[in-house]
Short mmCIF file of C-alpha atoms in Angstrom, two decimals:
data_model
loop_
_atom_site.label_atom_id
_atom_site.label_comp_id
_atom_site.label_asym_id
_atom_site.label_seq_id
_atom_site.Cartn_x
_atom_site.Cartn_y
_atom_site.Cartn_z
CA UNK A 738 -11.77 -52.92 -90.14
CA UNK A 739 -10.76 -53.83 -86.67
CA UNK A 740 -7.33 -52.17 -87.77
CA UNK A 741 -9.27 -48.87 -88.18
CA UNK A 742 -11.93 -49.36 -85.40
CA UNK A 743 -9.16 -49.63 -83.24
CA UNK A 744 -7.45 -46.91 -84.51
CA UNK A 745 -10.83 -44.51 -84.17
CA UNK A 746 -10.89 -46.14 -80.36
CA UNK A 747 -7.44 -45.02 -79.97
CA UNK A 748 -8.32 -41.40 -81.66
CA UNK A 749 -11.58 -41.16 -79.60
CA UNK A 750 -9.51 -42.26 -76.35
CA UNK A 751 -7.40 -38.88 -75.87
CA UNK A 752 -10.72 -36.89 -76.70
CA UNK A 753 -12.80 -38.79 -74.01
CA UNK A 754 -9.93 -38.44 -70.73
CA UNK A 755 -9.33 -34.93 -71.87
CA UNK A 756 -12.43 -34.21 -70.75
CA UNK A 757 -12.47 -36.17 -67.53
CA UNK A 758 -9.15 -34.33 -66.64
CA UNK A 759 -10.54 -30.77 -67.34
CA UNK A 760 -13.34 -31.66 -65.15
CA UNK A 761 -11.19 -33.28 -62.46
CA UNK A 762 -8.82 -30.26 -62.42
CA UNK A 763 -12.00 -27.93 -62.11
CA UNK A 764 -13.16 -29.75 -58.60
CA UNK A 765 -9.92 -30.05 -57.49
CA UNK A 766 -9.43 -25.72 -58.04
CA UNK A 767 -12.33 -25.21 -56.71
CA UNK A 768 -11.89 -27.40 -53.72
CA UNK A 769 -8.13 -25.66 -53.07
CA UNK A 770 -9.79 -22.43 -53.31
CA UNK A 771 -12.29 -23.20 -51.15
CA UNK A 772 -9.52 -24.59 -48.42
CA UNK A 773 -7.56 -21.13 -49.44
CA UNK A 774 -10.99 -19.35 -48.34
CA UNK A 775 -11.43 -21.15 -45.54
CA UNK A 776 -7.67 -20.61 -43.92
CA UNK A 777 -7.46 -16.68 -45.12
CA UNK A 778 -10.94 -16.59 -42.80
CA UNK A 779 -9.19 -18.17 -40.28
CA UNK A 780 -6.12 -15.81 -40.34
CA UNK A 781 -8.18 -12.63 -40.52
CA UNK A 782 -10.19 -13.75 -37.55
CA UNK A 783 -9.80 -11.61 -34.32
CA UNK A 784 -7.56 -13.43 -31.10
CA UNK A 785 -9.68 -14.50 -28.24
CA UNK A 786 -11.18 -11.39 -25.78
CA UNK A 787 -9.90 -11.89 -22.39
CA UNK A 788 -12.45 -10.59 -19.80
CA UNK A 789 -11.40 -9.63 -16.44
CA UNK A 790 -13.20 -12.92 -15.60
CA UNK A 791 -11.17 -14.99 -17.69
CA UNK A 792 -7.48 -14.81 -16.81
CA UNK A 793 -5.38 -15.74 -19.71
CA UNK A 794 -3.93 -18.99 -20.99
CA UNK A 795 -2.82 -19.50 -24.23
CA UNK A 796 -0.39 -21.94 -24.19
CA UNK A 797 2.49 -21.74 -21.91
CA UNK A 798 1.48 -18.13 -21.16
CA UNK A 799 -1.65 -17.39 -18.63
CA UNK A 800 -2.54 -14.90 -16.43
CA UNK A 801 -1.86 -15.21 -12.50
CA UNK A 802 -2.75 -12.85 -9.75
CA UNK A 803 -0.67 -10.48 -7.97
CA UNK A 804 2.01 -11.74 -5.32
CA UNK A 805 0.74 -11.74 -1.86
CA UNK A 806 3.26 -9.42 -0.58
CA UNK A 807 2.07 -6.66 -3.71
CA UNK A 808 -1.36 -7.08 -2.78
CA UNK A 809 -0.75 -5.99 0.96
CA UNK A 810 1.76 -3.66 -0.20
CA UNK A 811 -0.20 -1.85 -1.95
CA UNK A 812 -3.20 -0.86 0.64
CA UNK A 813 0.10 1.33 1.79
CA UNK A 814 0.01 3.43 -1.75
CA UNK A 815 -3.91 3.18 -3.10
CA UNK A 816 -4.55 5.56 -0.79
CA UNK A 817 -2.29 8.63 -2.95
CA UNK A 818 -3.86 10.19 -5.81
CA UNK A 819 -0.86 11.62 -8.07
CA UNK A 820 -0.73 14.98 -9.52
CA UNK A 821 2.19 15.34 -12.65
CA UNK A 822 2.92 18.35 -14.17
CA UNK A 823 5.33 18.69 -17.01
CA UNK A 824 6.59 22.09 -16.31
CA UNK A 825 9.03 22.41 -18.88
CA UNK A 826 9.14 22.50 -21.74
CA UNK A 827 6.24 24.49 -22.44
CA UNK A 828 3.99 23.17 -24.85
CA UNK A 829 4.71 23.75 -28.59
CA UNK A 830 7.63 25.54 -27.63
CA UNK A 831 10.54 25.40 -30.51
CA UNK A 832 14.14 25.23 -28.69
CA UNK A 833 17.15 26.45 -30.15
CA UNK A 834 19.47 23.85 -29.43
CA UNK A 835 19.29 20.13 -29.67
CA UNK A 836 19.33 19.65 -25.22
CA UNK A 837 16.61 20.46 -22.93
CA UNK A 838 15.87 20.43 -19.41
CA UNK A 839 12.67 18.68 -17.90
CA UNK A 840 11.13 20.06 -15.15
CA UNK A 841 8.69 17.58 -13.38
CA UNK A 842 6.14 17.83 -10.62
CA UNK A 843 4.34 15.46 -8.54
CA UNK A 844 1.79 16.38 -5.98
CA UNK A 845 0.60 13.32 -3.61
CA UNK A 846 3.16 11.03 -4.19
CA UNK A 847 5.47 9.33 -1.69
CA UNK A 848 8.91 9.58 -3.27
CA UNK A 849 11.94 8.67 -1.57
CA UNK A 850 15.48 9.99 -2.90
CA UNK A 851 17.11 7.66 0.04
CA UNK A 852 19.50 5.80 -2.51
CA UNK A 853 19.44 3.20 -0.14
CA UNK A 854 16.10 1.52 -0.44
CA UNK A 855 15.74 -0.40 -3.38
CA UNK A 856 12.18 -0.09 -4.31
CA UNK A 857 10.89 3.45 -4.53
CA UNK A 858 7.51 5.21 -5.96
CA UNK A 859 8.35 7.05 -8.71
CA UNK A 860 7.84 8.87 -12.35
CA UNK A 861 8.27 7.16 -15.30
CA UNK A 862 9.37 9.69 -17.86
CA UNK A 863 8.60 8.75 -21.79
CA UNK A 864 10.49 10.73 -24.98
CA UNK A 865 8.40 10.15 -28.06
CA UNK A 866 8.10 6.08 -27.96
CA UNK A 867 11.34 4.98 -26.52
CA UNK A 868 11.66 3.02 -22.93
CA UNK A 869 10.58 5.06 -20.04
CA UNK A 870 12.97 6.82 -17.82
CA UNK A 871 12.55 5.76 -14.01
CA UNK A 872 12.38 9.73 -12.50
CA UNK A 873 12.84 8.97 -8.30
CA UNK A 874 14.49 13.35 -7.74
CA UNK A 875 12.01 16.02 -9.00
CA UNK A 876 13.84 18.36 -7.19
CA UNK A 877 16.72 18.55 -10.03
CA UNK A 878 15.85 18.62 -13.88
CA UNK A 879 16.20 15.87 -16.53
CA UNK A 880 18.62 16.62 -18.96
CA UNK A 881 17.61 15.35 -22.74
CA UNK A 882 21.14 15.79 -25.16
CA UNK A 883 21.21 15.15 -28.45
CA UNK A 884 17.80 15.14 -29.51
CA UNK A 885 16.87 14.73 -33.46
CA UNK A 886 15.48 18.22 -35.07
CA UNK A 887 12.05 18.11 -35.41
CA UNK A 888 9.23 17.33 -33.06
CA UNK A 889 9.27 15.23 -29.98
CA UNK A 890 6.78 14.11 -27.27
CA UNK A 891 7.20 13.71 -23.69
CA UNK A 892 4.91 11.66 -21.24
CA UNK A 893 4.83 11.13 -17.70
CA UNK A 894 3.12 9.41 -15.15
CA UNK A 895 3.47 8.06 -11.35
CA UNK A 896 4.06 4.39 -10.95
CA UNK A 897 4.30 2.56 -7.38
CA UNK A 898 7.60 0.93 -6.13
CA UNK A 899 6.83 -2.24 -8.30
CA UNK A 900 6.18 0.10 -11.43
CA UNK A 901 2.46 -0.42 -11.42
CA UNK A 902 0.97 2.92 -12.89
CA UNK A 903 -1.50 5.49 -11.05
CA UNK A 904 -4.59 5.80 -13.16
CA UNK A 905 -6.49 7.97 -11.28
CA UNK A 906 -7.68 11.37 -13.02
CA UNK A 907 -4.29 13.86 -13.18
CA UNK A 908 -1.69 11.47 -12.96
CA UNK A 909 -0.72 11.59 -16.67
CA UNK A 910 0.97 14.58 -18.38
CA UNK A 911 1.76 15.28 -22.00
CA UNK A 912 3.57 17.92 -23.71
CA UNK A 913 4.68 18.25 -27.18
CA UNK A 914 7.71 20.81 -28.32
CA UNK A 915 9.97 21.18 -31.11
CA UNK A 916 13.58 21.02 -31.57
CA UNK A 917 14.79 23.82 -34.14
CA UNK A 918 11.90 23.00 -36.17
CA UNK A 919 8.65 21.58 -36.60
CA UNK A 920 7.54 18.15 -38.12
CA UNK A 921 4.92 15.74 -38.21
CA UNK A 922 7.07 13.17 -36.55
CA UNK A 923 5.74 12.19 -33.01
CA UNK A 924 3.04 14.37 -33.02
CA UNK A 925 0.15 11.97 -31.54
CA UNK A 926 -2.92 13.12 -32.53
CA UNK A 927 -4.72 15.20 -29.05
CA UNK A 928 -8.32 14.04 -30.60
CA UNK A 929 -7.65 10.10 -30.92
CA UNK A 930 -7.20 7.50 -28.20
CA UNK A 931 -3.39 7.29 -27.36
CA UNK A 932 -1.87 4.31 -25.92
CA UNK A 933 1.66 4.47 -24.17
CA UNK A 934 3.52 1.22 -23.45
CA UNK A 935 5.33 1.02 -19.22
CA UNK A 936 6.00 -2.82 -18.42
CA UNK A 937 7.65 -5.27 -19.41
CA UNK A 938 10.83 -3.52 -19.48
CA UNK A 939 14.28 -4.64 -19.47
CA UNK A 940 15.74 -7.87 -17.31
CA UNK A 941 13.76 -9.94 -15.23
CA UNK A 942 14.69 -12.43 -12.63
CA UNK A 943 11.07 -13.90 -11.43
CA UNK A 944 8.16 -14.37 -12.64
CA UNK A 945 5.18 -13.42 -12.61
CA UNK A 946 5.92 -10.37 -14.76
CA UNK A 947 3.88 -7.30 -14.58
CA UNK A 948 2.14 -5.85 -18.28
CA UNK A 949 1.17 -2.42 -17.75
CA UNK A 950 0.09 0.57 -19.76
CA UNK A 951 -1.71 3.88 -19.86
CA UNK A 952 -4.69 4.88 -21.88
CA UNK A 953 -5.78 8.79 -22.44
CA UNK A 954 -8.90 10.01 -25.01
CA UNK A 955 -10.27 6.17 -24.88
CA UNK A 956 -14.09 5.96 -24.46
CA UNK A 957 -15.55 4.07 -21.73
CA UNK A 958 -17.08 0.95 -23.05
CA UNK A 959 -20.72 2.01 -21.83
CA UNK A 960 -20.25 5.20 -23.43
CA UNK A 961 -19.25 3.74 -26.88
CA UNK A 962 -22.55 0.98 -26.59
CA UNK A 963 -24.73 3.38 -26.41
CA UNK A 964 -23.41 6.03 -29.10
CA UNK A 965 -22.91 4.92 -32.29
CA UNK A 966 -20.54 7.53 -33.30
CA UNK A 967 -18.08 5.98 -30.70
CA UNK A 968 -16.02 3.18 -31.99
CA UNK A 969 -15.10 0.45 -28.80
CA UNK A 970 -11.75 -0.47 -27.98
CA UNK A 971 -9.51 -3.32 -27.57
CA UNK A 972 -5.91 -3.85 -26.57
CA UNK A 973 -4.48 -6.67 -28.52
CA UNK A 974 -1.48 -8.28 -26.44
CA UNK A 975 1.14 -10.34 -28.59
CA UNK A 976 3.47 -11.87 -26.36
CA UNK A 977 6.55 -14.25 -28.50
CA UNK A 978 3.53 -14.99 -31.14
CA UNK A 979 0.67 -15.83 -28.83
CA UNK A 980 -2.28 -12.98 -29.17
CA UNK A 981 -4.85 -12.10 -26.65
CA UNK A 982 -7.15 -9.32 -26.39
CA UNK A 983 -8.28 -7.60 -23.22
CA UNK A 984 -11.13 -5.13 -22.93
CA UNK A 985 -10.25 -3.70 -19.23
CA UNK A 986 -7.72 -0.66 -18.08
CA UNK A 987 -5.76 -2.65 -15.54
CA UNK A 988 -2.40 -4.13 -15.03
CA UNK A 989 -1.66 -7.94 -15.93
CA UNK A 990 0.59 -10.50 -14.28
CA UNK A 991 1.78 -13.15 -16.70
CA UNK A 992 3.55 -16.10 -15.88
CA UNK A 993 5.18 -18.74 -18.30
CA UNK A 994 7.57 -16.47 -20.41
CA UNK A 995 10.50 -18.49 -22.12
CA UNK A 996 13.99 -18.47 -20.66
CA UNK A 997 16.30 -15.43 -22.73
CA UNK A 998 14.75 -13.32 -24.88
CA UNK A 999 11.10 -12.17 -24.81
CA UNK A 1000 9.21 -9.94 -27.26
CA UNK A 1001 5.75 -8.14 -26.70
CA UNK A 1002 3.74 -5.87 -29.00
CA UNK A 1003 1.42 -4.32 -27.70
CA UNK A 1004 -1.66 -2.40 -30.06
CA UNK A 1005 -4.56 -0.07 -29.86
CA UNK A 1006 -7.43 -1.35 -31.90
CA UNK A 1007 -10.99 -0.55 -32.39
CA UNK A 1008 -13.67 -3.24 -32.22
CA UNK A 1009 -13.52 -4.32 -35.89
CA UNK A 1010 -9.88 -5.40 -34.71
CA UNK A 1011 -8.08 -2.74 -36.87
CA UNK A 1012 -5.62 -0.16 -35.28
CA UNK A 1013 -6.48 2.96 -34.03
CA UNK A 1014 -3.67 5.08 -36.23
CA UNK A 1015 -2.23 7.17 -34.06
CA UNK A 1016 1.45 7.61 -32.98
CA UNK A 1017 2.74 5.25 -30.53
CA UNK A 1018 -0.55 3.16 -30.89
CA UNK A 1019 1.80 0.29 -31.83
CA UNK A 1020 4.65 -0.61 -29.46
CA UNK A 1021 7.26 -3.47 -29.48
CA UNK A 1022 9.68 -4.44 -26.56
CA UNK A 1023 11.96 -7.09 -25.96
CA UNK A 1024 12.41 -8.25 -22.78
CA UNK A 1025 15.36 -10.52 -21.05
CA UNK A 1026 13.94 -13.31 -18.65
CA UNK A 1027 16.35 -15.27 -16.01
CA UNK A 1028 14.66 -17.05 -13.63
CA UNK A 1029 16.34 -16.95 -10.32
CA UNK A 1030 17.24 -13.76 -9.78
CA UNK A 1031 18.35 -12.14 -6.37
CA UNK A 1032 17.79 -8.59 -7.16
CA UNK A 1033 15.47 -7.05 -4.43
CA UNK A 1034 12.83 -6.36 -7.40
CA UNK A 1035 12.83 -10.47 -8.39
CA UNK A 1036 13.00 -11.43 -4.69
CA UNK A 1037 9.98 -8.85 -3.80
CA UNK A 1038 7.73 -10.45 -7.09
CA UNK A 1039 8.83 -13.96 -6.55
CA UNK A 1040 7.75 -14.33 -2.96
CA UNK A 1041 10.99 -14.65 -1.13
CA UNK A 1042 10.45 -11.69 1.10
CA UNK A 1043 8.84 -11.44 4.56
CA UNK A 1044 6.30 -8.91 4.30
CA UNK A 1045 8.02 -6.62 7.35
CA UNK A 1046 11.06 -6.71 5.29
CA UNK A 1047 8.96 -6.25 2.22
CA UNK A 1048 8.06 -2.47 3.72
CA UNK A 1049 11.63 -2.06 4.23
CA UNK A 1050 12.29 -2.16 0.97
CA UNK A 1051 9.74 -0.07 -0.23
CA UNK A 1052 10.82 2.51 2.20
CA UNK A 1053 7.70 1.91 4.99
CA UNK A 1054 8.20 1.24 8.52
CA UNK A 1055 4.41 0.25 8.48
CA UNK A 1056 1.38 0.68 6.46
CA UNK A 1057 0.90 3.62 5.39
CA UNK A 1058 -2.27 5.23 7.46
CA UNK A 1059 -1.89 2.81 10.17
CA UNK A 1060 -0.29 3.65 13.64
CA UNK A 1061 0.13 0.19 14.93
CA UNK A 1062 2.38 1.40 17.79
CA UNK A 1063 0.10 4.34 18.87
CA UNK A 1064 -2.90 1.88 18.52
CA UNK A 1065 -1.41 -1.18 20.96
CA UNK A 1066 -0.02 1.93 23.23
CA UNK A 1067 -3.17 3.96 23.84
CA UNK A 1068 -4.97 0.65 25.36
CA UNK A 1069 -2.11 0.20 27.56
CA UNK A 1070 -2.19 4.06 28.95
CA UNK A 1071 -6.23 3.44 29.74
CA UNK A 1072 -5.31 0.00 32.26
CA UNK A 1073 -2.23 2.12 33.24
CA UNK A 1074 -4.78 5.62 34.76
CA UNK A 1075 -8.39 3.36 34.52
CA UNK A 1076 -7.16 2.11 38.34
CA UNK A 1077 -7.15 5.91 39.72
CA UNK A 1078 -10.47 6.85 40.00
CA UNK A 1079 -11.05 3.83 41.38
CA UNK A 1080 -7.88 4.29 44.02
CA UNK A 1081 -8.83 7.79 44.75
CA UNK A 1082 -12.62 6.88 45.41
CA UNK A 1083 -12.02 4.30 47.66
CA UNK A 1084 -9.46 6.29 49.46
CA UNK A 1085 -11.64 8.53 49.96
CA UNK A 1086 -14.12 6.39 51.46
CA UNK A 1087 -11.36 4.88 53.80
CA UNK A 1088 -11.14 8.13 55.00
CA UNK A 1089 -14.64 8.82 55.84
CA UNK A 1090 -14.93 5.38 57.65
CA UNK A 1091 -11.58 5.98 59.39
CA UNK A 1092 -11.59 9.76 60.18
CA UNK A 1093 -12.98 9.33 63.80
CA UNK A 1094 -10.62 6.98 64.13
CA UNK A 1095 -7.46 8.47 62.93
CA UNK A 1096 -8.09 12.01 64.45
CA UNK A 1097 -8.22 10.36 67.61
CA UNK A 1098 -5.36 8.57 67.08
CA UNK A 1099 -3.23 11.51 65.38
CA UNK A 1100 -4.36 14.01 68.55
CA UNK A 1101 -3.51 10.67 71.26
CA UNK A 1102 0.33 11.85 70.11
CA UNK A 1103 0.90 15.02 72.36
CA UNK A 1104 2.99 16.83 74.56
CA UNK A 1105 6.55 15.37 73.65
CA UNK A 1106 6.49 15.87 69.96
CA UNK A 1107 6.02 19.45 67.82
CA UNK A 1108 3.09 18.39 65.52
CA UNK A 1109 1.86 19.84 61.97
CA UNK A 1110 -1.34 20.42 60.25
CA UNK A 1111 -4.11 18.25 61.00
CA UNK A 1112 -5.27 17.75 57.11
CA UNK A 1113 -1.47 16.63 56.08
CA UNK A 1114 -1.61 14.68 59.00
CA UNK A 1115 -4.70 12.81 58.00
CA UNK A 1116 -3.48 12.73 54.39
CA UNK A 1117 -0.52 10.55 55.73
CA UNK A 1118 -2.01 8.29 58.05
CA UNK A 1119 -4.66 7.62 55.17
CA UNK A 1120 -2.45 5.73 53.84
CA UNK A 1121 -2.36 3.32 56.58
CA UNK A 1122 -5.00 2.59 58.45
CA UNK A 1123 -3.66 -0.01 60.98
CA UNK A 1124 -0.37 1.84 61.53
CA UNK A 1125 -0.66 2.61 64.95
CA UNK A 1126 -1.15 -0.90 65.75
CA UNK A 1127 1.06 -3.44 67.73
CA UNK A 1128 1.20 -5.88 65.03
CA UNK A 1129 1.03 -3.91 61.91
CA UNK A 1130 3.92 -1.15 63.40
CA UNK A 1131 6.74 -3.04 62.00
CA UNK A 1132 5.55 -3.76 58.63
CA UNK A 1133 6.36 -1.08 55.91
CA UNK A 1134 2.99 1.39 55.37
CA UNK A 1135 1.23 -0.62 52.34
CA UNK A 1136 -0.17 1.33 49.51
CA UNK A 1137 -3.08 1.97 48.79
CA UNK A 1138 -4.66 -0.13 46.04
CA UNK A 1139 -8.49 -1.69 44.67
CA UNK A 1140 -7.38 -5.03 46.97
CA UNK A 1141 -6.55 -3.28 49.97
CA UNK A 1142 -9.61 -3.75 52.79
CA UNK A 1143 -9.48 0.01 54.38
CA UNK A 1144 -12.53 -0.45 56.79
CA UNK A 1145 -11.26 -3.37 58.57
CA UNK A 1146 -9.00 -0.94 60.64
CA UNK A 1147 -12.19 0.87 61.94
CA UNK A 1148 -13.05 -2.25 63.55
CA UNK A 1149 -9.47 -2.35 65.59
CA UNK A 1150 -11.06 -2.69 69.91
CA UNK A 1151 -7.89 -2.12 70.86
CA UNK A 1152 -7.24 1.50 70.20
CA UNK A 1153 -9.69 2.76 72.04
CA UNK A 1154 -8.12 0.83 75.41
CA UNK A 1155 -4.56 1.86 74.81
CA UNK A 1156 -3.11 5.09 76.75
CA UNK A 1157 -0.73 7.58 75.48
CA UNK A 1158 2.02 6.92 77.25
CA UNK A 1159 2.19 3.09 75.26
CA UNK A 1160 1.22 4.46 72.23
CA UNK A 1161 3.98 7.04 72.42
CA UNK A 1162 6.64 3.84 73.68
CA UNK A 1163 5.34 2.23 70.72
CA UNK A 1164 6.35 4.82 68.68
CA UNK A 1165 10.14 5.53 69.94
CA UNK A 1166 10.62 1.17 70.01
CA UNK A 1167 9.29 1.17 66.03
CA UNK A 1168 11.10 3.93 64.57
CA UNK A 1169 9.63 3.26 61.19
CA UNK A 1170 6.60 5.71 61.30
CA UNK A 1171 8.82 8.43 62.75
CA UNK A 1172 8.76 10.99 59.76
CA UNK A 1173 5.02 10.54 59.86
CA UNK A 1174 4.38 11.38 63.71
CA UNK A 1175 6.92 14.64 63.98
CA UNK A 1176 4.22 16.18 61.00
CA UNK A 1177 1.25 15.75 63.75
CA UNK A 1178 -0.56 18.42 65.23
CA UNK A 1179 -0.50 19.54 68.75
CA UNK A 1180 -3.70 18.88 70.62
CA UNK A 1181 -4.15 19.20 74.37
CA UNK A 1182 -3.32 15.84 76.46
CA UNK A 1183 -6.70 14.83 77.51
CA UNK A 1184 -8.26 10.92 77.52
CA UNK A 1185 -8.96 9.16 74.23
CA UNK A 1186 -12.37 8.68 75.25
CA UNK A 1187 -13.35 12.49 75.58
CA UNK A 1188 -11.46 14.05 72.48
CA UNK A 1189 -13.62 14.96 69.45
CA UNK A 1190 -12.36 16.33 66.21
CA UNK A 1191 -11.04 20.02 65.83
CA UNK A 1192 -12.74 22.14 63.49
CA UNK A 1193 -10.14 22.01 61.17
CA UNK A 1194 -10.50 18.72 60.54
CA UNK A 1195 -13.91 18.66 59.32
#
């Protein structure tokens, strides 16, 4: 009995933990998939939205603003608003041959074809979704060569020395053409928001590094609120694995990018977080980043550069739309001819005090000496009130300034007293007032205290 009770224990014992098992394995697949829910959420989930009022930091990567030397820079080149044409090639136009010739013009634009300075405005010149082209002569065409059959798409755009992009209404041009044939190959589509990649491009020697873009056909954010036919937008920003979205049209200075190699992608998506599918809505770049750099460019970004050297650089002897040297001169030209009005009106009331006086004293001087016009004659002695005088005679004639007291010469005593023959000694001992007398006028030898003015002199 025990043999077989034992034996049904041992039969009933496989029955019993089979069950437990299948029950176990039950909660623990339903916990896994629960876990498996729960990440696949996680993954689908959207990056964080960057407002303009949150600067990004997502790990070693965050957002910084502008260098001090861009931000005053660039009150010199806000105040241009670009024109681009693409001229040729003419849109939908099918060439012949795989080379064409691009004809660009820009309208409001300070370029500078002087090799010389380093940092110029210029065009930035996209085929289909490759790297721009950095277009500083307009004058000359571009020459495309060996271009694939099919269809291709050129955009262009202004871009200040630092390669910060115009955005203002005509800056960006687009034409489409065809080489021997067409295709649907880079053919964006005219009626869907396009998004063309600009910065980062290339090597970099400082940081912070500039993100850029350009945006045509996308829907103001208002616009797409209020209309439910318009979808929103978003730019999603991957930079080495680390996503960010930002909401604004506006250029981005990053800092913390690893030393080497650097990758960015960045995409167009719509506000369910899926892209917009258009050509060139989805753009990768690898960058090269080595700090240090001594390249004008990394020099200019990093700080390094005084700001009057900065405008050097750029091309600028000064702000644009400021005239600092006309500015500090015109002050300078007012003190320089303010003083004259004042000279001339208080000459002219030394000579009303003093023109008794100095007629008297111009017609004492007879006889001996030929004499001139009595108004050039007051004229000189105007200048010199006391010159007839013992003590002033050998002193140089001052000149007539706001300091100079004129009517304490019409207070002399003495003149009246003296007689012509020691005025006229006076004269030949000093000959410093010499040229002065031989201009006098003749007048008839009479006493001092009976002459009155002639009426010429009136």
């Amino acid at each position: 009995m025990l043999d077989r009770h034992w034996h049904n224990q041992n039969n009933c014992r496989p029955s019993y933990w089979s069950h437990v098992t299948t029950v176990l394995t039950i909660c623990l697949l339903a916990i896994a998939m629960g876990l498996g829910g729960c990440q696949s959420l996680s993954a689908s989930s959207p990056p964080p939205l960057i407002k303009t009022s949150e600067p990004v930091q997502l790990g070693n990567l965050r957002e910084v603003s502008p260098p001090k030397t861009i931000q005053a820079l660039a009150s010199s080149f806000n105040q241009y608003q670009p024109q681009v044409t693409i001229l040729s090639p003419a849109p939908d136009t099918v060439l012949k041959k795989t080379t064409v010739a691009v004809k660009l013009r820009a309208e409001d634009l300070p370029l500078n074809q002087n090799d010389t300075v380093p940092l110029r405005a210029h065009v930035h010149l996209i085929l289909d979704n490759e790297p721009y082209r950095a277009i500083y002569n307009l004058d000359q065409p571009i020459v495309l060569e060996d271009l694939e059959p099919g269809t291709h798409t050129l955009r262009a755009f202004p871009v200040r020395p630092w390669h910060e992009s115009y955005k203002n209404d005509g800056a960006y041009a687009q034409v489409t053409f065809h080489v021997l044939t067409k295709t649907d190959s880079n053919n964006p589509d005219s009626d869907l928001p396009l998004l063309t990649y600009s910065r980062p491009k290339g090597d970099y020697g400082a940081e912070p590094i500039l993100l850029d873009y350009y945006l045509t056909n996308a829907p103001l954010h208002i616009a797409a609120t209020n209309d439910a036919d318009l979808s929103d937008w978003r730019i999603r920003v991957t930079v080495n694995d680390e996503s960010f979205l930002v909401d604004q049209w506006q250029p981005i200075y990053l800092e913390g990018f690893e030393t080497g190699e650097n990758w960015l992608k960045l995409e167009f998506i719509d506000e369910a977080g899926n892209l917009v599918a258009n050509r060139f809505n989805n753009t990768v770049r690898v960058i090269n980043y080595q700090p240090d750099g001594q390249d004008a460019f990394s020099r200019l970004m990093r700080g390094d550069v005084p700001l009057a050297e900065a405008y050097t650089m750029v091309g600028l002897d000064r702000p644009f739309g400021v005239e600092p040297v006309e500015e500090a001169g015109e002050p300078e030209q007012l003190v320089e001819t303010a003083p004259e009005p004042a000279i001339q009106t208080e000459a002219t009331e030394s000579v009303e005090l003093d023109q008794q006086v100095e007629v008297e004293e111009t017609e004492v001087v007879v006889e001996e000496v030929p004499l001139a016009a009595p108004k050039e004659t007051i004229q000189d002695l105007n200048t010199s009130p006391e010159g007839i005088t013992e003590e002033n005679i050998s002193e140089s004639p001052p000149q007539l300034s706001p300091d100079i007291q004129q009517p304490e010469a019409v207070e002399e005593p003495e003149l009246v007293g003296e007689t012509e023959e020691e005025i006229l000694q006076t004269m030949v001992e000093e000959k410093v007032i010499e040229e002065e007398i031989t201009e006098l006028p003749t007048a008839p030898s009479e006493p001092l205290d009976k002459l009155t003015p002639t009426p010429s002199d009136s």
